[in-house]
Short mmCIF file of C-alpha atoms in Angstrom, two decimals:
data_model
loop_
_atom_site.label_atom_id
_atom_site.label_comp_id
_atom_site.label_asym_id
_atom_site.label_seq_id
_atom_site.Cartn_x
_atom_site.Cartn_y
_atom_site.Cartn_z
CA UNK A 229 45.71 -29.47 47.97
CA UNK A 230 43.92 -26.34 47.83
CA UNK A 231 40.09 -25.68 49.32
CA UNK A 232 37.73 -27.40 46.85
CA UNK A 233 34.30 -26.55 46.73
CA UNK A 234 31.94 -29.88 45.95
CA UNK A 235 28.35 -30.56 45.50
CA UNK A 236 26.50 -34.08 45.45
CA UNK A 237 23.40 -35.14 43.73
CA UNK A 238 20.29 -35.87 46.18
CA UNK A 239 21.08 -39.29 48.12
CA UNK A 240 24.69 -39.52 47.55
CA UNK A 241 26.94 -40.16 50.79
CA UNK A 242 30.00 -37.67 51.49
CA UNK A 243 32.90 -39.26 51.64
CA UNK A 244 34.02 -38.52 55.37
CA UNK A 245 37.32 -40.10 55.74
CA UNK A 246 40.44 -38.92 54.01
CA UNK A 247 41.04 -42.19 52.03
CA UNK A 248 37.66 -41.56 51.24
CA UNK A 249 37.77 -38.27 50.27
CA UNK A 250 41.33 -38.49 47.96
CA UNK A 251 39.56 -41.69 45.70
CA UNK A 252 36.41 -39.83 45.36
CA UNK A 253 38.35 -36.85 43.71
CA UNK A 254 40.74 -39.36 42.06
CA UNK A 255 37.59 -41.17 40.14
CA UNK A 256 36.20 -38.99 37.36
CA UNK A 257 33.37 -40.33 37.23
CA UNK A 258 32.46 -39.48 40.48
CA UNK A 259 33.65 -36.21 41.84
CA UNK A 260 32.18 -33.19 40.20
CA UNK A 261 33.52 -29.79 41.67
CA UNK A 262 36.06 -26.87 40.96
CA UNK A 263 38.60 -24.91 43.68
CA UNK A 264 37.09 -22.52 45.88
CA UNK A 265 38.09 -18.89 44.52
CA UNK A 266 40.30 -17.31 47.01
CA UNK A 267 39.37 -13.72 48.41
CA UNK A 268 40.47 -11.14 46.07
CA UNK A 269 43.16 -9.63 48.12
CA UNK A 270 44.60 -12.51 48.55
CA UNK A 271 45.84 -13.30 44.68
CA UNK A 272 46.45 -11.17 41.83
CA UNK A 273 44.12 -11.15 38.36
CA UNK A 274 46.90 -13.60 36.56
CA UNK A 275 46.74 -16.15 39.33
CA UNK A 276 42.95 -16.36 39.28
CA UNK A 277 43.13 -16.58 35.20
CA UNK A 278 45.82 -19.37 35.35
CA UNK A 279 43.56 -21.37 37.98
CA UNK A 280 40.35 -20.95 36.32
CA UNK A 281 41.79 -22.39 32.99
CA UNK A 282 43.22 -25.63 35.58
CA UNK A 283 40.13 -27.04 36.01
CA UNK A 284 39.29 -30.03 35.07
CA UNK A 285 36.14 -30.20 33.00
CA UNK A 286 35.57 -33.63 32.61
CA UNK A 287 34.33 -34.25 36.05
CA UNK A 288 30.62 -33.24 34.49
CA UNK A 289 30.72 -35.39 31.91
CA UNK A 290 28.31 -38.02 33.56
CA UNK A 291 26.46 -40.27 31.11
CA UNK A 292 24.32 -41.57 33.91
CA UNK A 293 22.88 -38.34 34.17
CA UNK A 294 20.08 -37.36 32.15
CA UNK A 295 20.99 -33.21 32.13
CA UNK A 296 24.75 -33.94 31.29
CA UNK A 297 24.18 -36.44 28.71
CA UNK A 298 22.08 -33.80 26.47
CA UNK A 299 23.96 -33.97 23.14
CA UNK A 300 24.69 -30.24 22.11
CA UNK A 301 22.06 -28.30 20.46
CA UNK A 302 22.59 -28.85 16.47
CA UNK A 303 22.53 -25.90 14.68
CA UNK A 304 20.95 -26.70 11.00
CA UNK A 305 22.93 -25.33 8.25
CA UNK A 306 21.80 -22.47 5.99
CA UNK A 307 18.87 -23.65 3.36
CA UNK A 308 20.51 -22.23 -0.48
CA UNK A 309 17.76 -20.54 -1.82
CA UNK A 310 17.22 -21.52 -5.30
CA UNK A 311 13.91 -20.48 -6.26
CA UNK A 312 13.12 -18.06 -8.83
CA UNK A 313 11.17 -14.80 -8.37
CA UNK A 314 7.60 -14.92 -10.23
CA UNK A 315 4.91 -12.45 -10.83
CA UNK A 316 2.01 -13.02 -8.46
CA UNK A 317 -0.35 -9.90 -9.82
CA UNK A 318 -0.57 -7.73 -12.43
CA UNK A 319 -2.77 -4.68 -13.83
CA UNK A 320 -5.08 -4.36 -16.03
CA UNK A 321 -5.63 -7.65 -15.64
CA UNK A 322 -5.26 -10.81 -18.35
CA UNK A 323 -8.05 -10.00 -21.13
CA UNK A 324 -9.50 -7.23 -19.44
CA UNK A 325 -11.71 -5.41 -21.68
CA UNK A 326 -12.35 -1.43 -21.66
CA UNK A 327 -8.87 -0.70 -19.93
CA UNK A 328 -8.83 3.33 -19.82
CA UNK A 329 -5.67 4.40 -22.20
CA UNK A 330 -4.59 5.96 -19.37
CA UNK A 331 -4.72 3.24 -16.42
CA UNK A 332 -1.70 1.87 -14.69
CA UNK A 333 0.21 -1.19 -15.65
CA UNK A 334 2.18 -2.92 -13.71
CA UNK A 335 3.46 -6.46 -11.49
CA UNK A 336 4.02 -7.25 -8.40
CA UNK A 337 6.70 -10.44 -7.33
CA UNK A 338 6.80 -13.10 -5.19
CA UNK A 339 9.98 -10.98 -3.79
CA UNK A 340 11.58 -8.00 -3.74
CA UNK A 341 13.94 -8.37 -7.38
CA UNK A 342 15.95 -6.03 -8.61
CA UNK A 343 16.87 -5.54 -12.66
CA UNK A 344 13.06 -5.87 -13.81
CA UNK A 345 12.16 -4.79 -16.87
CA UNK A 346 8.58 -3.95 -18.67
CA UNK A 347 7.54 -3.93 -22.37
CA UNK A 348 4.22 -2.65 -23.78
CA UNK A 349 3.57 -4.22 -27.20
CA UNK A 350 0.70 -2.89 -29.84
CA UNK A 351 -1.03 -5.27 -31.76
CA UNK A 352 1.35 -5.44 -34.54
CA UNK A 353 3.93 -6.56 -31.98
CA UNK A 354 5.97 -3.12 -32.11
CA UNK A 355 7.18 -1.75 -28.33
CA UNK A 356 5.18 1.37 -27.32
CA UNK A 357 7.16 3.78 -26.52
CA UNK A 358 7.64 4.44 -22.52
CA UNK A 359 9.76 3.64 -19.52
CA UNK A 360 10.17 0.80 -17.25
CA UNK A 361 10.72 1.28 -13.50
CA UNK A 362 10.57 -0.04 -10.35
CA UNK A 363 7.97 1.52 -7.78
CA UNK A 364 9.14 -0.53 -4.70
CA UNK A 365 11.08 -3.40 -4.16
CA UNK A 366 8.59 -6.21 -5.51
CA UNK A 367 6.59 -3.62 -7.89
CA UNK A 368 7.45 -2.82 -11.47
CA UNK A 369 5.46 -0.05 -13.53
CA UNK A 370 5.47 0.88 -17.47
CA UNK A 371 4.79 4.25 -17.84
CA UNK A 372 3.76 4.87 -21.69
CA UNK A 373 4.79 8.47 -22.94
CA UNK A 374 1.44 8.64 -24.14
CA UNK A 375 -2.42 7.34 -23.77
CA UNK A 376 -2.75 4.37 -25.38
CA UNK A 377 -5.08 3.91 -28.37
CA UNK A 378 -8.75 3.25 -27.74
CA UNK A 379 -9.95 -0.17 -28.68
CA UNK A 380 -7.12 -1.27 -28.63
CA UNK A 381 -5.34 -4.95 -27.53
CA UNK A 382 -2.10 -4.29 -25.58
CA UNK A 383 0.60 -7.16 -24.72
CA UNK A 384 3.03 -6.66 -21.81
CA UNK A 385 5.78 -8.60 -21.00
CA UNK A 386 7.82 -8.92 -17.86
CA UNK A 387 11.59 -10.11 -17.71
CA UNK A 388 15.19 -10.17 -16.02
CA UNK A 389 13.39 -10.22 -12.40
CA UNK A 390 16.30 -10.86 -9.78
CA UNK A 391 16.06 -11.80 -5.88
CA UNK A 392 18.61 -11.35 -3.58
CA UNK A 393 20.05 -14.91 -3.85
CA UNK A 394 20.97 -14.30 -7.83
CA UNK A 395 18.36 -16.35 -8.84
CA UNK A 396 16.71 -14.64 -12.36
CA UNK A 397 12.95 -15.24 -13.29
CA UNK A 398 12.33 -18.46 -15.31
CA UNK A 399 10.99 -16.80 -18.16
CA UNK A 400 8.79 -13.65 -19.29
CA UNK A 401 5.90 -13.19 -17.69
CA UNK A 402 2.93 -11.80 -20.41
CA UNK A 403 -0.29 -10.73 -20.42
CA UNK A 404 -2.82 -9.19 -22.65
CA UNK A 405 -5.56 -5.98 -22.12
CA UNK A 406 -7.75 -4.18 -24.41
CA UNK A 407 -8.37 -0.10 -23.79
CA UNK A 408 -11.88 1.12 -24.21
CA UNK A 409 -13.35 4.68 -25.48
CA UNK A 410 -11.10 7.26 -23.72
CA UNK A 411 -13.94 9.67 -23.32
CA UNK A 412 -14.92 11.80 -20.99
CA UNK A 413 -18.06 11.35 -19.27
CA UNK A 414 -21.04 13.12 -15.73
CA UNK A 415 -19.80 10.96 -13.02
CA UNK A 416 -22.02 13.37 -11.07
CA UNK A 417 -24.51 16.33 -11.06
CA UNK A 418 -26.99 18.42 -8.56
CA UNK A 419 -30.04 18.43 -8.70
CA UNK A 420 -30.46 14.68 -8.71
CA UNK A 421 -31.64 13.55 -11.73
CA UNK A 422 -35.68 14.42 -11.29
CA UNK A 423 -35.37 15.65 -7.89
CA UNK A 424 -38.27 18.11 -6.77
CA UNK A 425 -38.82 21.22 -4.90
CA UNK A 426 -35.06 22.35 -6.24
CA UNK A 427 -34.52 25.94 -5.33
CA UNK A 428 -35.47 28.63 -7.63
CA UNK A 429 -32.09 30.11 -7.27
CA UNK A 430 -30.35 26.82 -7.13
CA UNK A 431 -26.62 26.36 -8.71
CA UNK A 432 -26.82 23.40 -11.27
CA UNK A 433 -23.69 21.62 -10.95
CA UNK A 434 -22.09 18.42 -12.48
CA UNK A 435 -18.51 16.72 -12.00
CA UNK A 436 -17.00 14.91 -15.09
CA UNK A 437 -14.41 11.62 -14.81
CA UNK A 438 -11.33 13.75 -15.86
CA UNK A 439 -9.71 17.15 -16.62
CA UNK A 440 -11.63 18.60 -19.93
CA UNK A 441 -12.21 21.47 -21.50
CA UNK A 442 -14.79 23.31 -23.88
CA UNK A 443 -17.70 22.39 -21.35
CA UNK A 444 -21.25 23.80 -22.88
CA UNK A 445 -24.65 23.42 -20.31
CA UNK A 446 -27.98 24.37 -21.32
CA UNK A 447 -30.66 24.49 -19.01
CA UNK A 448 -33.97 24.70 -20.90
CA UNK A 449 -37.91 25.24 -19.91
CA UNK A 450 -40.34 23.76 -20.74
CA UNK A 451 -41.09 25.89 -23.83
CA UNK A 452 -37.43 25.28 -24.66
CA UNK A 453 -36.58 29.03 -23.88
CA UNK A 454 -32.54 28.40 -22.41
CA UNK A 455 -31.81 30.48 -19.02
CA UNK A 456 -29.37 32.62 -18.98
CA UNK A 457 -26.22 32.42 -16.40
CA UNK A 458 -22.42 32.01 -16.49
CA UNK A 459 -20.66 28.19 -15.89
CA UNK A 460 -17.17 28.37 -14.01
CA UNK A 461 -14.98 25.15 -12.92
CA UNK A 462 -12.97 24.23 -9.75
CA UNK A 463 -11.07 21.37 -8.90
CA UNK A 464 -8.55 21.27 -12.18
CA UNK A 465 -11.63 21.15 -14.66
CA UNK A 466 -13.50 18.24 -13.50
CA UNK A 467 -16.27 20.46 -11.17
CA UNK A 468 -18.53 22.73 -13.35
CA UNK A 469 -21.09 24.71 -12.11
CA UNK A 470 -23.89 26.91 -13.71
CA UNK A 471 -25.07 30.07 -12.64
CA UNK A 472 -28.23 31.28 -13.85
CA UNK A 473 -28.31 35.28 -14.09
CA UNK A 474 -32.06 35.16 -12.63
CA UNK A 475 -33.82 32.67 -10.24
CA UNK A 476 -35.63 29.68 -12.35
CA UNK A 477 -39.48 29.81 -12.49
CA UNK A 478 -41.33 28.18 -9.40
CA UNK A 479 -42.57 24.77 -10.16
CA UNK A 480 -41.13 23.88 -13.15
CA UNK A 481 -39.10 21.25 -15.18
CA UNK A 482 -36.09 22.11 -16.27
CA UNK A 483 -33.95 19.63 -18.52
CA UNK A 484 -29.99 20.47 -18.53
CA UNK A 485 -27.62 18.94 -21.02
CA UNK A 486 -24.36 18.85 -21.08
CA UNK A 487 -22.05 18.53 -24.03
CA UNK A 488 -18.82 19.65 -25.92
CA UNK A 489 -16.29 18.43 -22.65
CA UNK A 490 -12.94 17.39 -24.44
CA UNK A 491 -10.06 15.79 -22.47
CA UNK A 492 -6.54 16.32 -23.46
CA UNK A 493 -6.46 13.83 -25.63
CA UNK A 494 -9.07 15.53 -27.74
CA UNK A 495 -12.02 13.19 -27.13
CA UNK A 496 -15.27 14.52 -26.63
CA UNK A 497 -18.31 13.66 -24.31
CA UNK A 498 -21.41 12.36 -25.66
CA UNK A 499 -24.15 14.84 -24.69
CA UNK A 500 -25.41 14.08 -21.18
CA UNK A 501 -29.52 15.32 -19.90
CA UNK A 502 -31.43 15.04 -16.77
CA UNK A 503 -34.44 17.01 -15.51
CA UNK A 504 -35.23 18.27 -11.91
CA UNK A 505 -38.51 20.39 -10.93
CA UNK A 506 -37.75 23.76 -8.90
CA UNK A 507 -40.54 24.18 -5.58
CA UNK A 508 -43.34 25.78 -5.35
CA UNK A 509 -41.63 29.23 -3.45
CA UNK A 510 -39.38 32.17 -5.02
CA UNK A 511 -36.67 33.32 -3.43
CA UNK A 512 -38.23 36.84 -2.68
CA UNK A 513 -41.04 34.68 -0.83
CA UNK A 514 -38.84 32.47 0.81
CA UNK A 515 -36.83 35.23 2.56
CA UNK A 516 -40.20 37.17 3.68
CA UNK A 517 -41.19 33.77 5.28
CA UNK A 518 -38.16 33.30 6.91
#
């Protein structure tokens, strides 16, 4: 018999005689151990394979212990999936009410989908005329070819949504909006409206919502007598600024309006006015102080 190398659990007697020793490695359900692995000189790779796969495994199998009688770990199969993809978000949002004709419309799913498609319907029910895409995996966007109507109620519908598994949407997903005025309008201006002790040679500036055109400012006295300057624009026509050709009059109200702005959708601003009050020192004094 070749060298056998054994181990014992804690307690358990060797065996110390030979009759001992062969019916403890004659029981399985006693003797737990495997031959001793000679030194490597000594026996060539196929004779170490052909022993290795000689061993008898069963020795191990001890119900009485509570490590070896560990049932193997059950691996759960696969769950199918089977649900649907739905639309979790949308913009404008359901029966919002002064949409801008030009804002943004689209969904966002419960997963990323492929084969999404987006209609815009008009009142009437007719599609508006535009193209359906999808921004990322879970996002889909109608672009219209042009700015929607003002006033105007707006139906979109959402279909053909596809996850990975195959499963299609259950059904269109729709949803209503109305636009409001698409008109531009001062989202900002300087000086504040009826700031004081403005600078005599201040620039009068104002920022509008959107790209327009046409832009008219007036800045008026008090005896209505309009100062003279020149009015330029920065930032792709939305930052206008007016540059009087002399410095205002000390300590006095001036009232500016603001009118004729058209966007290229040829809507034009309501006339826009505020007032500010220039400070009590001209520029000429203002530099001798300094």
């Amino acid at each position: 018999m070749s060298e056998v190398m054994r181990f014992y659990y804690e307690g358990e007697p060797e065996p110390q005689m030979s009759e001992e020793w062969e019916a403890f490695m004659n029981d399985p359900d006693r003797f737990r151990g495997y031959p001793a692995l000679p030194d490597p000189e000594d026996i060539t790779a196929e004779e170490l394979l052909e022993q290795l796969q000689a061993v008898d495994t069963r020795s191990v199998r001890d119900s009485n212990d509570p490590l070896l009688s560990v049932p193997p770990e059950q691996i759960d199969p696969p769950v199918e999936d089977t649900d649907p993809p739905t639309a979790v978000a949308s913009g404008p949002e359901k029966d919002a009410a002064g949409v801008h004709p030009k804002a943004e419309i689209w969904a966002v799913f419960s997963e990323s989908v492929t084969e999404a498609r987006m209609e815009l319907k008009g009142p009437d029910g007719s599609p508006v005329a535009g193209n359906s895409q999808q921004e990322n995996e879970d996002i889909a966007a109608f672009l219209p070819e042009q700015p929607l109507a003002v006033d105007t109620r707006y139906t979109v519908e959402v279909s053909g949504a596809k996850d990975a598994a195959g499963n299609v949407m259950s059904g269109p997903h729709t949803w209503s909006f109305t636009t409001g005025a698409d008109v531009p309008t001062v989202s900002g201006f300087e000086p504040g409206r009826d700031a004081t002790d403005a600078p005599p040679d201040i620039k009068v500036m104002m920022t509008i919502n959107e790209a327009v055109t046409d832009v008219q400012v007036i800045i008026k006295d008090p005896s209505d007598t309009a100062a003279q300057g020149a009015l330029s624009s920065d930032n792709g026509n939305t930052l206008w600024t007016f540059t009087p050709a002399a410095p205002l009059a000390v300590s006095t109200v001036y009232r500016v309006e603001v009118s004729g702005a058209k966007n290229d959708s040829g809507n034009v601003m309501a006339p826009y006015t505020w007032s500010f009050t220039t400070g009590e020192t001209s520029p000429t004094e203002h530099k001798a102080a300094g």
